[in-house]
Coordinates of N, CA and C in Angstrom, one line a residue:
M371 N 24.3 65.0 117.8 CA 25.6 65.1 117.0 C 26.4 63.8 117.3
Q372 N 26.9 63.3 116.2 CA 27.8 62.1 116.3 C 29.2 62.5 116.8
V373 N 29.8 61.6 117.5 CA 31.2 61.8 117.9 C 32.0 60.6 117.6
L374 N 33.1 60.9 116.9 CA 34.1 59.8 116.6 C 35.0 59.7 117.8
Q375 N 35.1 58.5 118.4 CA 36.0 58.3 119.5 C 37.0 57.2 119.1
M376 N 38.3 57.5 119.4 CA 39.3 56.5 119.2 C 40.0 56.3 120.5
Q377 N 40.5 55.1 120.8 CA 41.2 54.9 122.1 C 42.4 54.0 121.9
M378 N 43.3 54.1 122.8 CA 44.6 53.3 122.8 C 44.9 52.9 124.2
E379 N 45.3 51.7 124.4 CA 45.8 51.3 125.7 C 47.3 51.7 125.8
V380 N 47.7 52.2 127.0 CA 49.0 52.7 127.2 C 49.6 51.9 128.3
R381 N 50.7 51.3 128.1 CA 51.4 50.5 129.2 C 52.2 51.5 130.1
A382 N 52.5 51.1 131.3 CA 53.2 51.9 132.2 C 54.7 51.9 131.9
D383 N 55.0 52.5 130.8 CA 56.4 52.6 130.3 C 56.6 53.9 129.6
P384 N 57.6 54.7 129.9 CA 57.9 56.0 129.3 C 58.0 55.9 127.8
A385 N 58.4 54.7 127.2 CA 58.5 54.6 125.8 C 57.1 54.6 125.1
E386 N 56.1 54.5 125.9 CA 54.7 54.5 125.4 C 54.3 56.0 124.9
V387 N 55.0 57.0 125.4 CA 54.7 58.3 125.0 C 54.9 58.5 123.5
G388 N 56.0 58.0 123.0 CA 56.3 58.1 121.6 C 55.3 57.3 120.8
R389 N 55.0 56.2 121.3 CA 54.0 55.3 120.6 C 52.6 56.1 120.6
A390 N 52.2 56.7 121.6 CA 51.0 57.5 121.7 C 51.0 58.6 120.7
R391 N 52.1 59.3 120.6 CA 52.2 60.4 119.6 C 52.1 59.9 118.1
R392 N 52.7 58.8 117.8 CA 52.6 58.2 116.5 C 51.2 57.7 116.2
W393 N 50.6 57.1 117.2 CA 49.2 56.6 117.1 C 48.3 57.8 116.8
A394 N 48.4 58.8 117.6 CA 47.5 60.0 117.4 C 47.7 60.6 116.0
R395 N 49.0 60.8 115.6 CA 49.2 61.4 114.3 C 48.5 60.6 113.2
S396 N 48.6 59.3 113.3 CA 48.0 58.4 112.3 C 46.5 58.5 112.3
R397 N 45.9 58.9 113.4 CA 44.4 59.0 113.5 C 43.9 60.4 113.1
L398 N 44.7 61.4 113.1 CA 44.3 62.8 112.8 C 43.7 62.9 111.4
A399 N 44.4 62.4 110.4 CA 44.0 62.5 109.0 C 42.6 61.9 108.9
G400 N 42.3 60.8 109.5 CA 41.0 60.2 109.4 C 39.9 61.0 110.0
S401 N 40.3 61.9 110.9 CA 39.3 62.8 111.5 C 39.1 64.1 110.7
G402 N 39.9 64.2 109.7 CA 39.8 65.5 108.9 C 40.7 66.6 109.3
I403 N 41.6 66.3 110.2 CA 42.6 67.2 110.6 C 44.0 66.9 110.0
G404 N 44.5 67.7 109.2 CA 45.7 67.5 108.5 C 46.9 67.5 109.5
V405 N 47.8 66.5 109.4 CA 48.9 66.4 110.3 C 49.9 67.6 110.3
D406 N 49.8 68.5 109.3 CA 50.6 69.7 109.2 C 49.9 70.9 109.7
E407 N 48.6 70.8 110.2 CA 47.9 71.9 110.7 C 48.4 72.3 112.1
P408 N 48.4 73.5 112.5 CA 48.7 73.9 113.9 C 47.9 73.1 114.9
L409 N 46.6 72.9 114.6 CA 45.8 72.1 115.5 C 46.3 70.7 115.8
A410 N 46.8 70.1 114.8 CA 47.4 68.7 114.9 C 48.6 68.8 115.8
E411 N 49.5 69.8 115.6 CA 50.7 69.9 116.5 C 50.3 70.1 117.9
T412 N 49.3 71.0 118.1 CA 48.8 71.2 119.5 C 48.3 70.0 120.1
L413 N 47.5 69.2 119.4 CA 46.9 68.0 120.0 C 48.0 67.0 120.3
I414 N 49.0 66.9 119.4 CA 50.1 65.9 119.7 C 50.9 66.3 120.9
L415 N 51.1 67.6 121.1 CA 51.8 68.1 122.3 C 51.0 67.8 123.5
L416 N 49.7 68.1 123.5 CA 48.8 67.8 124.6 C 48.8 66.3 125.0
I417 N 48.7 65.5 124.0 CA 48.7 64.1 124.2 C 50.0 63.6 124.8
S418 N 51.1 64.1 124.3 CA 52.4 63.8 124.9 C 52.5 64.2 126.3
E419 N 52.0 65.3 126.7 CA 52.1 65.8 128.1 C 51.2 64.9 129.0
L420 N 50.0 64.7 128.6 CA 49.1 63.9 129.4 C 49.5 62.5 129.6
V421 N 50.0 61.8 128.5 CA 50.4 60.5 128.6 C 51.7 60.4 129.4
T422 N 52.6 61.3 129.3 CA 53.8 61.4 130.1 C 53.4 61.4 131.6
N423 N 52.5 62.3 131.9 CA 52.1 62.4 133.3 C 51.5 61.1 133.8
A424 N 50.7 60.4 133.0 CA 50.1 59.2 133.5 C 51.2 58.1 133.7
V425 N 52.1 57.9 132.7 CA 53.0 56.8 132.9 C 54.2 57.1 133.8
V426 N 54.7 58.3 133.8 CA 55.8 58.7 134.7 C 55.4 58.9 136.1
H427 N 54.4 59.7 136.3 CA 54.0 60.1 137.7 C 53.2 59.1 138.4
T428 N 52.5 58.2 137.7 CA 51.6 57.2 138.4 C 52.2 55.8 138.4
G429 N 53.0 55.5 137.3 CA 53.5 54.2 137.2 C 52.5 53.2 136.8
C430 N 51.3 53.6 136.3 CA 50.2 52.8 136.0 C 49.9 52.8 134.5
P431 N 49.3 51.7 134.0 CA 48.8 51.8 132.7 C 47.7 52.8 132.5
A432 N 47.4 53.2 131.3 CA 46.4 54.2 131.1 C 45.6 53.9 129.8
V433 N 44.6 54.7 129.6 CA 43.8 54.6 128.3 C 43.8 56.1 127.8
L434 N 44.2 56.2 126.5 CA 44.2 57.5 125.8 C 43.0 57.5 124.9
R435 N 42.2 58.6 124.9 CA 41.1 58.7 124.1 C 41.1 60.0 123.3
M436 N 40.7 60.0 122.1 CA 40.5 61.3 121.3 C 39.1 61.3 120.8
L437 N 38.4 62.4 121.0 CA 37.0 62.5 120.6 C 36.9 63.7 119.7
F438 N 36.3 63.4 118.5 CA 36.1 64.4 117.4 C 34.6 64.6 117.2
P439 N 34.1 65.8 117.2 CA 32.7 66.1 116.9 C 32.4 66.0 115.5
G440 N 31.1 65.8 115.2 CA 30.7 65.9 113.8 C 31.1 64.7 112.9
A441 N 31.4 63.5 113.6 CA 31.8 62.4 112.8 C 30.6 61.9 111.9
G442 N 31.0 61.3 110.8 CA 29.9 60.8 110.0 C 30.1 61.2 108.5
G443 N 30.6 62.4 108.3 CA 30.8 62.8 106.9 C 32.3 62.9 106.7
A444 N 32.8 62.9 105.5 CA 34.2 62.9 105.2 C 34.8 64.2 105.7
G445 N 35.6 64.1 106.7 CA 36.3 65.3 107.2 C 35.4 66.2 108.1
A446 N 34.2 65.7 108.5 CA 33.3 66.5 109.2 C 33.9 67.0 110.5
G447 N 34.7 66.2 111.2 CA 35.3 66.6 112.4 C 36.2 67.8 112.3
A448 N 36.7 68.1 111.1 CA 37.7 69.1 111.0 C 37.0 70.5 110.9
Y449 N 35.7 70.6 110.7 CA 35.1 71.8 110.3 C 34.4 72.5 111.5
G450 N 34.5 72.1 112.7 CA 33.9 72.8 113.8 C 33.9 71.9 115.0
G451 N 33.5 72.5 116.1 CA 33.4 71.8 117.4 C 34.6 71.7 118.2
T452 N 34.6 70.9 119.1 CA 35.7 70.8 120.1 C 36.3 69.4 120.0
V453 N 37.6 69.4 120.0 CA 38.3 68.1 120.0 C 38.7 67.9 121.5
R454 N 38.5 66.7 122.0 CA 38.7 66.4 123.4 C 39.8 65.2 123.5
V455 N 40.7 65.4 124.3 CA 41.7 64.4 124.6 C 41.5 64.0 126.1
E456 N 41.5 62.7 126.4 CA 41.4 62.2 127.7 C 42.4 61.1 128.0
V457 N 43.0 61.1 129.2 CA 43.8 60.0 129.6 C 43.3 59.5 131.0
A458 N 42.9 58.3 131.0 CA 42.4 57.7 132.3 C 43.4 56.7 132.8
D459 N 43.6 56.8 134.1 CA 44.5 55.8 134.7 C 43.9 55.3 136.0
I460 N 44.6 54.3 136.6 CA 44.0 53.7 137.8 C 44.6 54.2 139.1
S461 N 45.3 55.3 139.0 CA 45.9 56.0 140.2 C 44.9 57.0 140.7
A462 N 44.6 57.0 142.0 CA 43.7 58.0 142.6 C 44.4 59.3 142.9
R463 N 45.7 59.3 142.8 CA 46.5 60.5 143.0 C 46.1 61.6 142.0
P464 N 45.7 62.8 142.5 CA 45.2 63.8 141.6 C 46.5 64.5 140.9
P465 N 46.2 65.1 139.7 CA 47.3 65.8 139.1 C 47.7 67.0 139.9
R466 N 49.0 67.3 139.9 CA 49.5 68.4 140.7 C 50.4 69.3 139.8
R467 N 50.1 70.6 139.8 CA 51.0 71.5 139.1 C 52.2 71.7 139.9
R468 N 53.4 71.8 139.2 CA 54.6 72.0 139.9 C 55.2 73.3 139.5
C469 N 56.0 73.9 140.3 CA 56.7 75.2 140.0 C 58.1 74.8 139.5
A470 N 58.3 74.8 138.2 CA 59.6 74.5 137.7 C 60.5 75.7 137.7
G471 N 61.8 75.5 138.1 CA 62.7 76.6 138.0 C 63.3 76.7 136.6
G472 N 64.0 77.8 136.4 CA 64.5 78.0 135.0 C 65.4 76.9 134.5
E473 N 66.1 76.2 135.3 CA 67.1 75.2 134.9 C 66.5 73.8 135.0
D474 N 65.3 73.6 135.6 CA 64.6 72.3 135.7 C 64.3 71.7 134.4
T475 N 64.4 70.4 134.2 CA 64.1 69.8 133.0 C 62.7 69.2 132.9
G476 N 62.0 69.3 134.0 CA 60.6 68.8 134.1 C 59.8 69.8 134.9
G477 N 58.5 69.4 135.1 CA 57.6 70.2 135.9 C 56.8 71.2 135.2
R478 N 56.8 71.2 133.9 CA 56.0 72.2 133.1 C 54.9 71.6 132.4
G479 N 54.6 70.3 132.5 CA 53.6 69.7 131.7 C 52.2 70.3 131.8
L480 N 51.7 70.4 133.0 CA 50.4 71.0 133.2 C 50.3 72.4 132.9
E481 N 51.4 73.1 133.0 CA 51.5 74.6 132.5 C 51.3 74.6 131.0
L482 N 51.9 73.7 130.3 CA 51.7 73.6 128.8 C 50.3 73.3 128.5
V483 N 49.7 72.3 129.2 CA 48.3 72.0 128.9 C 47.4 73.2 129.2
D484 N 47.7 73.9 130.3 CA 46.9 75.0 130.6 C 47.0 76.1 129.5
G485 N 48.2 76.3 129.0 CA 48.5 77.3 128.0 C 47.9 77.0 126.6
L486 N 47.9 75.7 126.3 CA 47.5 75.3 124.9 C 46.0 74.9 124.8
A487 N 45.5 74.3 125.8 CA 44.1 73.9 125.7 C 43.1 75.0 126.0
D488 N 41.9 75.0 125.5 CA 40.9 76.0 125.8 C 40.3 75.7 127.2
R489 N 40.3 74.4 127.5 CA 39.8 74.0 128.9 C 40.5 72.7 129.2
W490 N 40.7 72.4 130.5 CA 41.2 71.2 130.9 C 40.8 70.9 132.4
G491 N 40.9 69.7 132.8 CA 40.5 69.4 134.2 C 40.7 67.9 134.4
W492 N 40.2 67.5 135.5 CA 40.3 66.1 135.9 C 39.1 65.7 136.7
Q493 N 38.8 64.4 136.8 CA 37.7 63.9 137.6 C 38.0 62.5 138.1
A494 N 37.6 62.2 139.3 CA 37.8 60.9 139.8 C 36.9 59.9 139.0
E495 N 37.4 58.7 138.8 CA 36.7 57.7 138.0 C 37.0 56.4 138.6
G496 N 36.0 55.8 139.2 CA 36.2 54.5 139.9 C 37.3 54.7 141.0
S497 N 38.3 53.8 140.9 CA 39.5 53.9 141.8 C 40.6 54.8 141.3
G498 N 40.4 55.4 140.1 CA 41.4 56.2 139.4 C 40.9 57.5 139.1
K499 N 41.4 58.0 137.9 CA 41.0 59.4 137.5 C 41.0 59.5 136.0
R500 N 40.4 60.6 135.5 CA 40.5 60.9 134.0 C 40.9 62.4 134.0
I501 N 42.0 62.6 133.2 CA 42.5 64.0 133.0 C 42.1 64.3 131.5
W502 N 41.5 65.4 131.3 CA 41.0 65.8 129.9 C 41.4 67.2 129.6
C503 N 41.4 67.4 128.3 CA 41.6 68.8 127.8 C 40.8 68.9 126.5
E504 N 40.4 70.1 126.2 CA 39.6 70.4 125.0 C 40.3 71.5 124.2
V505 N 40.2 71.4 122.9 CA 40.7 72.5 122.0 C 39.5 72.8 121.0
D506 N 39.0 74.0 121.0 CA 38.0 74.4 120.1 C 38.5 74.5 118.7
R507 N 37.9 73.8 117.8 CA 38.4 73.8 116.4 C 38.2 75.2 115.7
T508 N 37.1 75.9 116.0 CA 36.9 77.2 115.4 C 36.8 78.2 116.5
G509 N 37.2 79.4 116.2 CA 37.1 80.5 117.2 C 38.0 80.2 118.4
S510 N 39.0 79.4 118.3 CA 39.9 79.0 119.4 C 40.7 80.2 119.8
S511 N 41.0 80.3 121.1 CA 41.8 81.3 121.6 C 43.3 81.1 121.2
W512 N 43.7 79.9 120.9 CA 45.1 79.6 120.5 C 45.4 79.9 119.1
V513 N 44.4 80.0 118.2 CA 44.7 80.2 116.8 C 45.3 81.6 116.6
G514 N 46.5 81.6 116.0 CA 47.2 82.9 115.8 C 48.0 83.3 117.0
A515 N 47.8 82.7 118.1 CA 48.6 83.1 119.3 C 50.1 82.7 119.2
F516 N 50.3 81.6 118.6 CA 51.7 81.1 118.4 C 51.8 80.6 117.0
D517 N 53.0 80.5 116.5 CA 53.2 79.9 115.2 C 52.9 78.4 115.2
S518 N 53.4 77.8 116.3 CA 53.2 76.4 116.6 C 53.4 76.2 118.1
P519 N 53.0 74.9 118.6 CA 53.3 74.6 120.0 C 54.8 74.8 120.3
R520 N 55.7 74.6 119.3 CA 57.1 74.7 119.6 C 57.4 76.1 120.1
A521 N 56.7 77.1 119.6 CA 56.9 78.5 120.0 C 56.7 78.7 121.5
V522 N 55.8 77.9 122.1 CA 55.5 78.0 123.5 C 56.8 77.5 124.2
I523 N 57.3 76.4 123.8 CA 58.5 75.8 124.4 C 59.7 76.8 124.3
N524 N 59.9 77.3 123.1 CA 61.0 78.1 122.8 C 61.0 79.5 123.5
R525 N 59.8 79.9 123.9 CA 59.7 81.2 124.6 C 60.2 81.2 126.0
A526 N 60.3 80.0 126.6 CA 60.7 79.9 128.0 C 62.2 80.3 128.1

């Protein structure tokens, strides 16, 4: 199976999070995923959380990758398989879930990733690490669970 892989270099600057979201949105249509689909909103939110973690908590540059299965035909990536998002950085510090209190403005990123992705994890890579998450395009556990990723945020 062919896989379409796209990647973007991310500087160690919180402003890069918005740039990563815009970049990802512009690539989704080319993969066959409409920007107004719930899957696209979920992927954008996952990218936002993972890139934020990389630039804010490590202070290091990173590389964002999106991998789409079934590349080769027009829109083939949209009709099945798993979409994978990866963020690699040069910090060896592992990701850490935090317990955010009701009034805290941060500390929920990995909880969102855990709730929206079908799978996620991390692995050491050279002197750094790669954090990844996957969303199954068909038969996904999130389909129908929420109207959109915003529903997850608003439920808190």
